[in-house]
Short mmCIF file of C-alpha atoms in Angstrom, two decimals:
data_model
loop_
_atom_site.label_atom_id
_atom_site.label_comp_id
_atom_site.label_asym_id
_atom_site.label_seq_id
_atom_site.Cartn_x
_atom_site.Cartn_y
_atom_site.Cartn_z
CA VAL W 178 57.48 108.31 43.65
CA VAL W 179 61.29 108.94 43.89
CA TYR W 180 61.85 104.98 44.39
CA GLN W 181 59.86 104.25 41.24
CA ALA W 182 61.30 107.02 38.98
CA ALA W 183 64.77 105.66 39.85
CA THR W 184 63.98 102.10 39.31
CA GLY W 185 61.88 102.62 36.19
CA PRO W 186 64.70 101.75 33.58
CA VAL W 187 65.93 98.83 35.66
CA ASP W 188 62.43 97.32 35.89
CA ALA W 189 61.57 97.84 32.32
CA ALA W 190 64.82 96.18 31.28
CA ASN W 191 64.55 93.23 33.79
CA GLU W 192 61.19 92.52 32.22
CA PHE W 193 62.40 92.67 28.60
CA LEU W 194 65.48 90.40 29.21
CA GLY W 195 63.28 88.14 31.55
CA HIS W 196 61.52 87.35 27.95
CA VAL W 197 64.63 87.28 26.08
CA ARG W 198 66.06 84.58 28.50
CA ASP W 199 62.77 82.60 28.08
CA ALA W 200 62.99 82.95 24.46
CA ALA W 201 59.80 84.85 24.29
CA PHE W 202 61.00 87.14 21.69
CA ASP W 203 57.40 88.65 20.80
CA GLU W 204 56.51 89.58 24.10
CA ALA W 205 60.09 91.10 24.76
CA PHE W 206 59.68 93.31 21.42
CA GLU W 207 56.39 94.50 22.72
CA LEU W 208 58.44 96.33 25.23
CA ALA W 209 60.52 97.98 22.70
CA ASP W 210 60.04 101.40 21.11
CA PRO W 211 59.69 100.42 17.48
CA GLY W 212 60.84 103.98 16.58
CA CYS W 213 64.39 103.14 18.04
CA PHE W 214 65.05 100.26 15.47
CA ALA W 215 65.60 100.25 11.76
CA ASP W 216 64.13 97.52 9.74
CA GLY W 217 65.66 94.01 10.64
CA GLU W 218 67.31 95.32 13.63
CA LEU W 219 64.97 93.22 16.07
CA ASP W 220 65.33 90.31 13.91
CA GLN W 221 69.16 90.75 14.11
CA LEU W 222 69.05 91.08 18.09
CA GLU W 223 66.53 87.98 18.19
CA GLN W 224 69.20 85.95 16.32
CA PHE W 225 71.83 87.24 18.32
CA PHE W 226 70.15 85.62 21.47
CA VAL W 227 69.18 82.70 19.48
CA ASP W 228 72.97 81.95 18.59
CA LEU W 229 74.21 83.05 22.00
CA PRO W 230 71.14 82.07 24.55
CA LEU W 231 70.83 84.38 27.50
CA GLU W 232 71.24 82.18 30.62
CA SER W 233 71.13 85.02 33.40
CA TYR W 234 71.24 88.59 34.04
CA ASP W 235 72.04 91.10 36.72
CA LEU W 236 71.41 94.82 36.29
CA ASP W 237 72.87 96.69 38.98
CA GLY W 238 73.29 100.28 37.67
CA THR W 239 70.68 102.84 36.58
CA GLU W 240 70.94 106.26 34.54
CA ARG W 241 68.03 108.72 34.07
CA PHE W 242 68.27 111.45 31.50
CA THR W 243 65.70 113.98 29.79
CA GLY W 244 63.38 111.63 27.80
CA GLY W 245 64.82 108.45 28.86
CA GLY W 246 67.37 106.36 30.75
CA ALA W 247 69.67 103.07 30.86
CA ALA W 248 70.04 100.14 32.89
CA THR W 249 73.50 98.51 33.06
CA GLY W 250 74.98 95.26 34.50
CA THR W 251 76.05 91.93 33.31
CA VAL W 252 74.75 88.93 31.25
CA VAL W 253 75.82 85.38 30.93
CA LEU W 254 75.41 84.23 27.60
CA GLU W 255 75.78 80.19 26.70
CA GLY W 256 79.00 79.70 25.14
CA ALA W 257 80.40 83.20 25.62
CA GLY W 258 80.32 83.67 29.10
CA GLU W 259 79.75 86.98 31.19
CA ARG W 260 79.37 90.05 29.13
CA ASP W 261 78.78 93.74 30.16
CA ILE W 262 75.17 94.97 28.98
CA ARG W 263 73.54 98.33 28.63
CA VAL W 264 69.89 98.51 27.78
CA ASP W 265 68.73 102.19 26.57
CA LEU W 266 65.19 103.32 27.21
CA THR W 267 62.88 105.93 26.31
CA ASN W 268 60.39 107.36 28.60
CA ASP W 269 57.42 108.57 26.54
CA ASP W 270 54.37 107.73 28.45
CA GLY W 271 56.06 104.48 29.82
CA TRP W 272 59.61 103.08 29.61
CA ARG W 273 60.15 101.38 26.24
CA VAL W 274 63.71 99.52 25.24
CA CYS W 275 65.27 101.69 22.57
CA GLY W 276 68.92 99.84 22.49
CA ILE W 277 70.98 97.06 23.76
CA ASP W 278 74.65 97.01 23.60
CA VAL W 279 76.26 93.51 24.85
CA THR W 280 80.07 93.41 24.83
CA VAL W 281 81.26 90.43 22.99
CA GLY W 282 84.90 89.48 22.57
#
């Protein structure tokens, strides 16, 4: 039980990013908490990954806090190289993606 609690954010973020890497955005966004994204934000996120396709990712950090958590690591974006990433998640009856921050520049 402790292992599952500790890996929950990373497992959910890995599943989400796997769909993004495969350009399966509908499947990825089914794993998102719609309450966390304003109108059009998921479309903007999709366009970001269309413009800079996700080649690979390595999530090696996790945080847990009341009501959620985060997974952190690196991604390799086509044409932009390696960048840091943080995937925020909510945990209200299951882990759901609630925000993504990719450092660009």
